[in-house]
Amino acid sequence: MSGIEITPARGRVGVLLVGLGAVSTTTIAGVIAIRKGLARPIGSLTQMGTVRLGKRTEGRSPRGAEMVPLASLDDLVFGAWDIFDDDCYAAARTAGVIDASLLEQIRPELERIRPWPAVFDQRYVKRLDGPNVKKGRTKKDLAEQVIADIRNFKTEHALDRLVMVWCGSTEVFMTESPAHETIESFEHALEENDPAIPSSMVYAYAAISEGIPYANAAPNLTADIPALVSLASRTRTPLAGKDLKTGQTLIKTIVAPGLKARLLGVQGWYSTNILGNRDGEVLDDPESFKTKEESKKSVLDYILQPQLYPELYEHLCHVVRINYYPPRGDNKEGWDNIDLVGWLGYPMQLKINFLCRDSILAAPIVLDVALFLDLARRANMYGIQEWLSFYFKSPVHAPGLYPEHDLFIQLMKLKNTLRHLKGEELITHLGREYYD
Ligand SMILES: NC(=O)c1ccc[n+]([C@@H]2O[C@H](COP(=O)([O-])OP(=O)(O)OC[C@H]3O[C@@H](n4cnc5c(N)ncnc54)[C@H](O)[C@@H]3O)[C@@H](O)[C@H]2O)c1
């Protein structure tokens, strides 16, 4: 098989992060620390993962970056927008995720990253307000200011390519409206300051218009509307999202496929969290929480397929709670209680207590998604990149399809996509050839 033609990963890549909070600062500081040999990229598939090629007997398992041309960490340059004007060092100290002693060692690099003024409107994130905000007559003006920031950044750092990841706060719950239907209706809505266009869509529009790959790390409605998907195919821009799969949902999508594989029934799944960072504060607002809740709850329905297994999963009671509890900061604690049913209907219980670090789980995902989106762009893959579902709680997908949530199917899809790009045989796990 011949592979897909991929432009080499030469030159520098600008990583544009919207929001310079816990996830962004942990990503940036992590990359800089790794680059300097101060830490290891644990959790990153692009940096540590391998992909088996050929038969099990061949012993070929290159690392991701040896297999497909990925940008090197040394070539990444970070830029960000935020409503607060703290530089990246100060923002990382506020986030409180990375130890002060490590931050001190990379302080000059972090201090050089100062956020550009944000496109922000409190009606979409009720619990926040800050001084570093752009002014514009219309949302179209604001999008043009974002494009100007991007172009200046590109020139200033002599960048070859760019990617954008929304790492801003979760916006209020919104559904698709007529303004989101076509590129024309969307652009008209930008001119008219239509409330159907939240701040996140202004950034997404700016990126996609410029052909810059775009991912949404949060659950809000952003690039997953027909107008922006059409714009992405016009500008040949790859899209990915949404809502990073970390913490409790990561564990859920690891455990649920296992229970289903063994045909164990699930009567109830009660998930609760305590979280004390700014994200937790934003999610304390019912409208932002609704966006998150929808994203977290859909996972089990798709994995367990109650329509195919009504006796096992039809009456599943799935409850998700997030409680804002400041003393914990970014160190979230999640509890899951799962009520199971086994052979002859005997009940069992499984309890999971995950003391995780939200942004430590999120940062390698932001890095991988940025590198893979840059790869997709160079491989001329545009529109929704379903093979990146692996990283997201609510994978964006084509209309009429159901999203794939099972972490192991998602991983297989991702690795097979890399094999396909390289012109290697796809792995089906049939394995008959070893016994013939
Ligand atoms: N940490 C995780 O594991 C995780 C997992 C899934 C999703 N997320 C989502 O990722 C996002 C970031 O999480 P976080 O923990 O870094 O939150 P955070 O509150 O620490 O950071 C978000 C930052 O975005 C800024 N912001 C908000 N609106 C903005 C706008 N319009 N323009 C520019 N900046 C804006 C805020 O000022 C803040 O600094 C949240 O939406 C969160 O729900 C996080």
Coordinates of C-alpha atoms and ligand atoms in Angstrom, one line a residue:
M1 CA 0.0 0.0 0.0
S2 CA 1.2 3.5 -0.7
G3 CA 0.9 6.1 2.0
I4 CA -0.7 9.5 1.8
E5 CA 1.4 12.4 0.7
I6 CA 2.3 14.5 3.8
T7 CA 4.2 17.8 3.7
P8 CA 7.2 17.5 5.9
A9 CA 7.0 19.1 9.4
R10 CA 9.6 21.8 8.6
G11 CA 9.6 25.1 10.4
R12 CA 7.9 26.4 13.6
V13 CA 4.3 25.9 14.7
G14 CA 2.4 28.5 16.6
V15 CA 0.0 26.9 19.2
L16 CA -2.7 29.4 19.8
L17 CA -4.5 28.8 23.1
V18 CA -7.7 30.6 24.0
G19 CA -7.7 31.0 27.7
L20 CA -4.5 31.0 29.8
G21 CA -5.8 29.0 32.8
A22 CA -5.0 25.7 34.4
V23 CA -5.0 23.5 31.3
S24 CA -3.1 25.9 29.0
T25 CA -0.4 26.9 31.6
T26 CA 0.1 23.2 32.5
T27 CA 0.5 22.4 28.8
I28 CA 2.9 25.3 28.1
A29 CA 5.0 24.9 31.2
G30 CA 5.1 21.1 30.6
V31 CA 6.3 21.4 27.0
I32 CA 9.0 23.9 28.1
A33 CA 10.1 21.7 31.0
I34 CA 10.3 18.6 28.8
R35 CA 12.2 20.5 26.2
K36 CA 14.8 21.4 28.8
G37 CA 15.0 17.8 30.1
L38 CA 13.4 18.7 33.4
A39 CA 10.4 16.4 33.1
R40 CA 9.0 13.5 31.0
P41 CA 6.0 13.7 28.7
I42 CA 4.0 11.0 30.5
G43 CA 0.5 10.6 29.1
S44 CA 1.3 11.8 25.6
L45 CA 0.8 9.3 22.8
T46 CA 2.7 11.4 20.3
Q47 CA 5.8 11.5 22.6
M48 CA 5.7 8.0 24.3
G49 CA 3.1 5.8 22.4
T50 CA 4.1 3.2 19.9
V51 CA 2.2 1.8 16.9
R52 CA 2.7 -1.8 16.0
L53 CA 3.3 -2.3 12.2
G54 CA 2.9 -5.5 10.3
K55 CA 2.7 -8.9 12.0
R56 CA 3.3 -9.6 15.7
T57 CA 6.4 -11.6 14.7
E58 CA 8.0 -8.6 12.9
G59 CA 8.9 -6.6 16.0
R60 CA 8.2 -3.3 14.4
S61 CA 6.7 -0.8 16.9
P62 CA 7.9 2.7 16.1
R63 CA 7.0 5.7 18.3
G64 CA 4.4 8.0 16.8
A65 CA 6.9 10.7 15.8
E66 CA 9.2 8.1 14.1
M67 CA 6.3 6.9 12.1
V68 CA 4.6 10.0 10.8
P69 CA 6.2 13.5 10.5
L70 CA 5.1 15.3 13.6
A71 CA 6.3 18.8 14.6
S72 CA 9.0 18.6 17.3
L73 CA 8.5 20.1 20.7
D74 CA 11.4 22.4 20.0
D75 CA 9.4 23.9 17.1
L76 CA 6.4 24.9 19.1
V77 CA 5.7 28.6 20.0
F78 CA 2.8 29.4 22.3
G79 CA 0.5 32.4 22.2
A80 CA -2.7 32.9 24.1
W81 CA -5.7 35.2 24.8
D82 CA -7.2 35.7 28.3
I83 CA -9.5 38.1 30.0
F84 CA -6.9 38.5 32.7
D85 CA -3.6 40.0 31.8
D86 CA -1.3 37.9 33.9
D87 CA 1.6 36.4 32.0
C88 CA 2.0 32.7 31.7
Y89 CA 4.2 32.4 34.8
A90 CA 1.7 34.4 37.0
A91 CA -1.2 32.4 35.5
A92 CA 0.5 29.1 36.2
R93 CA 1.1 30.2 39.8
T94 CA -2.6 31.1 40.2
A95 CA -3.6 27.8 38.7
G96 CA -1.4 26.1 41.3
V97 CA -1.0 22.8 39.3
I98 CA 2.8 22.8 38.8
D99 CA 5.2 23.1 41.7
A100 CA 6.7 26.5 42.2
S101 CA 10.2 25.0 42.1
L102 CA 9.7 23.7 38.6
L103 CA 8.1 27.0 37.4
E104 CA 11.1 29.0 38.8
Q105 CA 13.4 27.0 36.4
I106 CA 11.4 28.1 33.4
R107 CA 10.2 31.4 34.6
P108 CA 11.8 33.6 31.8
E109 CA 10.2 31.6 29.0
L110 CA 6.8 31.7 30.8
E111 CA 7.0 35.4 31.5
R112 CA 7.5 36.1 27.8
I113 CA 4.0 34.7 27.1
R114 CA 1.5 37.5 27.7
P115 CA -2.1 37.1 26.7
W116 CA -3.7 39.2 24.1
P117 CA -7.0 40.9 25.0
A118 CA -9.9 38.4 24.8
V119 CA -13.2 38.4 23.0
F120 CA -15.4 38.0 26.0
D121 CA -19.0 38.6 26.9
Q122 CA -20.2 37.7 30.4
R123 CA -23.5 36.5 29.2
Y124 CA -21.8 33.3 28.1
V125 CA -19.7 32.7 31.2
K126 CA -21.6 34.2 34.1
R127 CA -19.1 33.6 36.9
L128 CA -16.2 35.4 35.3
D129 CA -15.2 39.0 34.5
G130 CA -11.8 40.5 33.7
P131 CA -10.1 43.6 32.4
N132 CA -8.2 42.3 29.3
V133 CA -11.0 42.4 26.8
K134 CA -11.3 43.6 23.2
K135 CA -13.7 46.3 22.2
G136 CA -15.5 46.1 18.9
R137 CA -18.7 47.5 17.3
T138 CA -19.7 44.0 16.0
K139 CA -18.6 40.4 16.5
K140 CA -17.2 40.6 13.0
D141 CA -14.9 43.4 14.1
L142 CA -13.8 41.2 17.0
A143 CA -13.1 38.3 14.7
E144 CA -11.0 40.6 12.6
Q145 CA -9.0 41.7 15.7
V146 CA -8.4 38.0 16.5
I147 CA -7.1 37.5 12.9
A148 CA -4.8 40.5 13.3
D149 CA -3.4 39.0 16.5
I150 CA -2.8 35.7 14.8
R151 CA -1.1 37.3 11.7
N152 CA 1.2 39.5 13.9
F153 CA 2.2 36.5 16.0
K154 CA 3.0 34.6 12.9
T155 CA 5.2 37.3 11.5
E156 CA 6.8 38.1 14.8
H157 CA 8.0 34.5 15.4
A158 CA 8.5 33.6 11.8
L159 CA 6.0 30.7 12.1
D160 CA 5.4 28.3 9.3
R161 CA 2.0 26.9 10.5
L162 CA -0.5 27.4 13.4
V163 CA -3.1 25.5 15.3
M164 CA -5.8 26.8 17.8
V165 CA -7.2 25.0 20.8
W166 CA -10.1 26.5 22.9
C167 CA -9.0 26.1 26.5
G168 CA -11.3 28.8 27.7
S169 CA -14.0 28.4 30.4
T170 CA -17.1 26.4 29.6
E171 CA -19.8 28.6 28.2
V172 CA -23.5 28.4 28.9
F173 CA -25.5 25.6 27.2
M174 CA -26.6 26.5 23.7
T175 CA -28.3 24.6 20.9
E176 CA -28.0 25.0 17.2
S177 CA -30.0 27.9 15.8
P178 CA -30.7 29.3 12.2
A179 CA -27.7 31.6 12.5
H180 CA -25.5 28.5 12.7
E181 CA -26.9 26.9 9.5
T182 CA -24.8 28.3 6.6
I183 CA -21.6 30.4 6.3
E184 CA -23.8 33.3 5.0
S185 CA -26.2 33.2 8.0
F186 CA -23.3 32.9 10.4
E187 CA -21.4 35.9 8.8
H188 CA -24.7 37.9 8.9
A189 CA -25.1 37.0 12.6
L190 CA -21.5 38.2 13.3
E191 CA -22.4 41.6 11.7
E192 CA -25.6 41.8 13.6
N193 CA -24.2 40.9 17.0
D194 CA -26.6 38.0 17.2
P195 CA -26.6 36.5 20.7
A196 CA -26.5 33.0 19.1
I197 CA -22.8 33.6 18.5
P198 CA -20.8 33.2 21.8
S199 CA -17.2 34.3 22.1
S200 CA -15.8 30.9 21.4
M201 CA -17.4 30.9 17.9
V202 CA -15.7 34.2 17.1
Y203 CA -12.3 32.7 17.7
A204 CA -13.3 29.5 15.9
Y205 CA -14.5 31.5 12.9
A206 CA -11.2 33.5 12.9
A207 CA -9.1 30.4 12.9
I208 CA -11.1 28.4 10.3
S209 CA -11.3 31.4 8.0
E210 CA -7.5 31.5 8.1
G211 CA -7.2 27.7 7.5
I212 CA -5.9 27.2 11.0
P213 CA -6.8 23.7 12.5
Y214 CA -9.1 24.2 15.4
A215 CA -10.0 22.0 18.5
N216 CA -12.4 22.6 21.3
A217 CA -11.1 21.3 24.7
A218 CA -14.4 22.4 26.4
P219 CA -18.0 21.1 26.0
N220 CA -19.6 24.3 24.6
L221 CA -21.1 24.5 21.2
T222 CA -18.4 26.1 19.0
A223 CA -17.1 24.7 15.7
D224 CA -19.6 21.8 15.7
I225 CA -22.2 23.8 13.8
P226 CA -23.0 23.4 10.0
A227 CA -21.7 26.9 9.1
L228 CA -18.3 26.3 10.6
V229 CA -18.0 22.8 9.3
S230 CA -18.8 24.1 5.8
L231 CA -16.2 26.9 6.2
A232 CA -13.7 24.3 7.3
S233 CA -14.2 22.3 4.1
R234 CA -13.9 25.5 2.1
T235 CA -10.6 26.5 3.7
R236 CA -9.5 22.8 4.0
T237 CA -9.2 23.1 7.8
P238 CA -9.2 20.1 10.2
L239 CA -11.5 20.3 13.2
A240 CA -11.5 18.3 16.5
G241 CA -13.5 18.2 19.7
K242 CA -15.0 18.4 22.1
D243 CA -14.4 18.4 25.9
L244 CA -11.1 16.7 26.9
K245 CA -11.6 13.2 28.1
T246 CA -9.9 13.3 31.5
G247 CA -10.7 12.4 35.1
Q248 CA -14.0 10.6 35.8
T249 CA -15.1 10.3 32.2
L250 CA -11.8 8.8 31.2
I251 CA -12.2 6.1 33.9
K252 CA -15.9 5.6 32.8
T253 CA -14.9 4.9 29.2
I254 CA -12.3 2.5 30.4
V255 CA -14.6 0.5 32.9
A256 CA -17.9 0.6 31.0
P257 CA -16.6 -1.2 27.8
G258 CA -15.2 -4.0 30.1
L259 CA -18.5 -4.5 32.0
K260 CA -20.4 -4.6 28.7
A261 CA -17.8 -7.0 27.1
R262 CA -18.7 -9.5 29.9
L263 CA -22.4 -8.7 29.6
L264 CA -22.7 -7.5 33.2
G265 CA -25.9 -5.5 33.7
V266 CA -25.7 -1.9 35.1
Q267 CA -28.7 -0.6 37.1
G268 CA -27.1 2.6 38.3
W269 CA -24.0 4.7 37.9
Y270 CA -23.7 7.6 40.4
S271 CA -20.7 9.9 39.7
T272 CA -19.8 12.8 41.9
N273 CA -16.8 15.1 42.1
I274 CA -15.3 17.8 44.2
L275 CA -13.2 20.4 42.4
G276 CA -11.8 23.7 43.5
N277 CA -10.2 25.4 40.6
R278 CA -11.6 28.3 38.4
D279 CA -13.2 25.7 36.1
G280 CA -15.0 24.3 39.2
E281 CA -16.2 27.9 40.0
V282 CA -17.4 28.4 36.4
L283 CA -19.2 25.1 36.5
D284 CA -20.9 26.1 39.7
D285 CA -23.2 28.2 37.5
P286 CA -26.1 26.0 36.5
E287 CA -26.0 27.1 32.8
S288 CA -22.3 26.2 32.4
F289 CA -22.9 23.0 34.4
K290 CA -25.7 22.0 32.0
T291 CA -23.2 22.1 29.1
K292 CA -20.8 19.9 31.0
E293 CA -23.5 17.6 32.3
E294 CA -24.8 16.9 28.8
S295 CA -21.3 16.1 27.7
K296 CA -20.6 13.7 30.6
K297 CA -23.9 11.9 30.6
S298 CA -24.1 10.8 26.9
V299 CA -21.0 8.6 27.3
L300 CA -22.7 5.5 28.9
D301 CA -25.7 5.4 26.6
Y302 CA -23.4 5.0 23.6
I303 CA -21.0 2.6 25.2
L304 CA -23.7 0.3 26.8
Q305 CA -26.1 0.4 23.8
P306 CA -29.3 -0.1 25.8
Q307 CA -31.3 -0.5 22.6
L308 CA -29.3 -3.7 21.8
Y309 CA -29.2 -4.9 25.4
P310 CA -32.5 -3.8 27.0
E311 CA -32.3 -6.4 29.8
L312 CA -28.9 -5.2 30.9
Y313 CA -29.0 -1.5 30.5
E314 CA -32.5 -0.2 29.7
H315 CA -33.3 1.1 33.2
L316 CA -29.8 2.5 33.9
C317 CA -30.0 5.4 36.3
H318 CA -27.0 7.7 35.5
V319 CA -26.4 10.7 37.8
V320 CA -23.4 13.1 37.4
R321 CA -22.6 15.8 40.0
I322 CA -19.8 18.4 40.2
N323 CA -19.4 20.2 43.5
Y324 CA -17.3 23.4 43.7
Y325 CA -15.0 23.0 46.8
P326 CA -12.2 25.5 46.8
P327 CA -9.8 23.7 49.3
R328 CA -9.0 21.1 46.7
G329 CA -7.9 23.4 43.9
D330 CA -7.1 21.5 40.7
N331 CA -6.8 18.2 42.6
K332 CA -10.2 16.8 41.8
E333 CA -11.6 13.9 43.7
G334 CA -14.2 11.7 42.0
W335 CA -16.4 8.9 43.4
D336 CA -18.3 6.5 41.3
N337 CA -20.8 4.0 42.6
I338 CA -21.8 1.4 40.1
D339 CA -24.7 -1.0 40.8
L340 CA -24.1 -4.1 38.8
V341 CA -26.1 -7.2 38.0
G342 CA -24.6 -10.6 37.4
W343 CA -25.5 -14.3 36.7
L344 CA -29.1 -15.0 37.7
G345 CA -29.7 -11.4 38.5
Y346 CA -27.5 -11.2 41.6
P347 CA -26.5 -7.6 42.5
M348 CA -22.9 -6.4 43.0
Q349 CA -21.3 -3.0 43.6
L350 CA -18.2 -1.4 42.3
K351 CA -16.7 1.7 44.0
I352 CA -14.1 3.9 42.3
N353 CA -12.4 6.7 44.1
F354 CA -10.1 8.6 41.8
L355 CA -7.8 11.3 43.3
C356 CA -6.7 12.9 40.1
R357 CA -5.2 16.0 38.9
D358 CA -7.4 17.4 36.2
S359 CA -4.9 19.5 34.3
I360 CA -2.1 17.0 34.6
L361 CA -4.5 14.6 32.7
A362 CA -5.5 17.3 30.2
A363 CA -2.1 18.8 29.2
P364 CA -0.8 15.8 27.2
I365 CA -4.1 15.7 25.3
V366 CA -3.8 19.3 24.3
L367 CA -0.2 18.6 23.1
D368 CA -1.2 15.5 21.1
V369 CA -4.3 17.1 19.6
A370 CA -2.2 20.2 18.5
L371 CA 0.4 18.0 16.9
F372 CA -2.1 15.6 15.2
L373 CA -4.1 18.5 13.9
D374 CA -1.0 20.0 12.4
L375 CA -0.3 16.6 10.9
A376 CA -3.8 16.4 9.5
R377 CA -3.4 19.8 7.8
R378 CA -0.2 18.7 6.2
A379 CA -1.8 15.4 5.0
N380 CA -4.7 17.5 3.5
M381 CA -7.3 16.0 5.8
Y382 CA -10.0 18.5 6.6
G383 CA -13.3 18.8 8.3
I384 CA -14.1 16.7 11.4
Q385 CA -11.2 14.4 12.4
E386 CA -13.1 11.5 14.0
W387 CA -9.9 9.6 14.5
L388 CA -9.1 12.1 17.3
S389 CA -12.3 11.0 19.3
F390 CA -9.8 9.2 21.6
Y391 CA -9.2 12.5 23.3
F392 CA -12.7 13.8 23.8
K393 CA -15.7 13.2 26.0
S394 CA -18.2 14.3 23.3
P395 CA -16.5 13.4 20.1
V396 CA -17.7 15.5 17.2
H397 CA -19.0 13.4 14.3
A398 CA -20.8 13.5 11.0
P399 CA -24.5 14.0 11.0
G400 CA -26.5 10.7 11.1
L401 CA -23.7 8.8 12.9
Y402 CA -23.5 8.0 16.6
P403 CA -20.2 9.0 18.3
E404 CA -17.8 6.3 19.3
H405 CA -17.0 6.6 23.0
D406 CA -15.3 3.3 23.8
L407 CA -11.7 4.3 24.5
F408 CA -10.3 1.0 23.0
I409 CA -12.2 1.3 19.8
Q410 CA -11.1 5.0 19.6
L411 CA -7.4 4.0 20.1
M412 CA -7.7 1.4 17.4
K413 CA -9.2 4.0 15.1
L414 CA -6.4 6.5 15.8
K415 CA -3.6 3.9 15.3
N416 CA -5.2 2.6 12.1
T417 CA -5.4 6.2 10.8
L418 CA -1.6 6.5 11.4
R419 CA -1.0 3.2 9.6
H420 CA -3.3 4.3 6.7
L421 CA -1.3 7.6 6.5
K422 CA 1.9 5.7 6.3
G423 CA 0.6 3.1 3.8
E424 CA 0.9 0.3 6.3
E425 CA -1.5 -2.6 6.5
L426 CA -4.4 -1.9 8.9
I427 CA -4.6 -4.2 11.9
T428 CA -7.8 -6.2 12.2
H429 CA -6.6 -8.5 15.1
L430 CA -8.0 -11.5 13.1
G431 CA -4.6 -13.2 13.5
R432 CA -5.4 -16.4 11.5
E433 CA -2.2 -16.3 9.6
Y434 CA -0.2 -17.3 12.7
Y435 CA -2.0 -20.7 12.8
D436 CA -2.4 -21.5 9.1
Ligands
LIG1 N1 -8.8 20.2 33.2 C1 -9.5 19.2 32.6 O1 -9.2 18.1 32.9 C2 -10.5 19.5 31.6 C3 -11.1 18.4 31.0 C4 -12.1 18.7 30.0 C5 -12.4 20.0 29.7 N2 -11.8 21.0 30.3 C6 -12.3 22.3 29.9 O2 -11.2 23.1 29.5 C7 -11.4 24.5 29.8 C8 -10.2 25.0 30.6 O3 -10.1 24.4 31.8 P1 -9.2 25.0 32.9 O4 -9.2 24.1 34.1 O5 -7.9 25.5 32.3 O6 -10.1 26.3 33.4 P2 -9.5 27.7 33.9 O7 -10.7 28.4 34.5 O8 -8.3 27.5 34.8 O9 -9.0 28.4 32.6 C9 -9.9 29.0 31.6 C10 -9.4 30.3 31.3 O10 -10.1 30.8 30.2 C11 -10.3 32.2 30.3 N3 -11.4 32.6 29.5 C12 -12.7 32.4 29.6 N4 -13.4 32.9 28.6 C13 -12.5 33.4 27.7 C14 -12.5 34.0 26.5 N5 -13.7 34.3 25.9 N6 -11.4 34.4 25.8 C15 -10.2 34.1 26.4 N7 -10.1 33.6 27.6 C16 -11.2 33.2 28.3 C17 -10.5 32.4 31.8 O11 -10.2 33.7 32.2 C18 -9.5 31.4 32.3 O12 -8.2 31.9 32.6 C19 -12.7 24.5 30.6 O13 -13.8 24.8 29.8 C20 -12.9 23.1 31.1 O14 -14.2 22.7 31.3 C21 -10.9 20.8 31.3

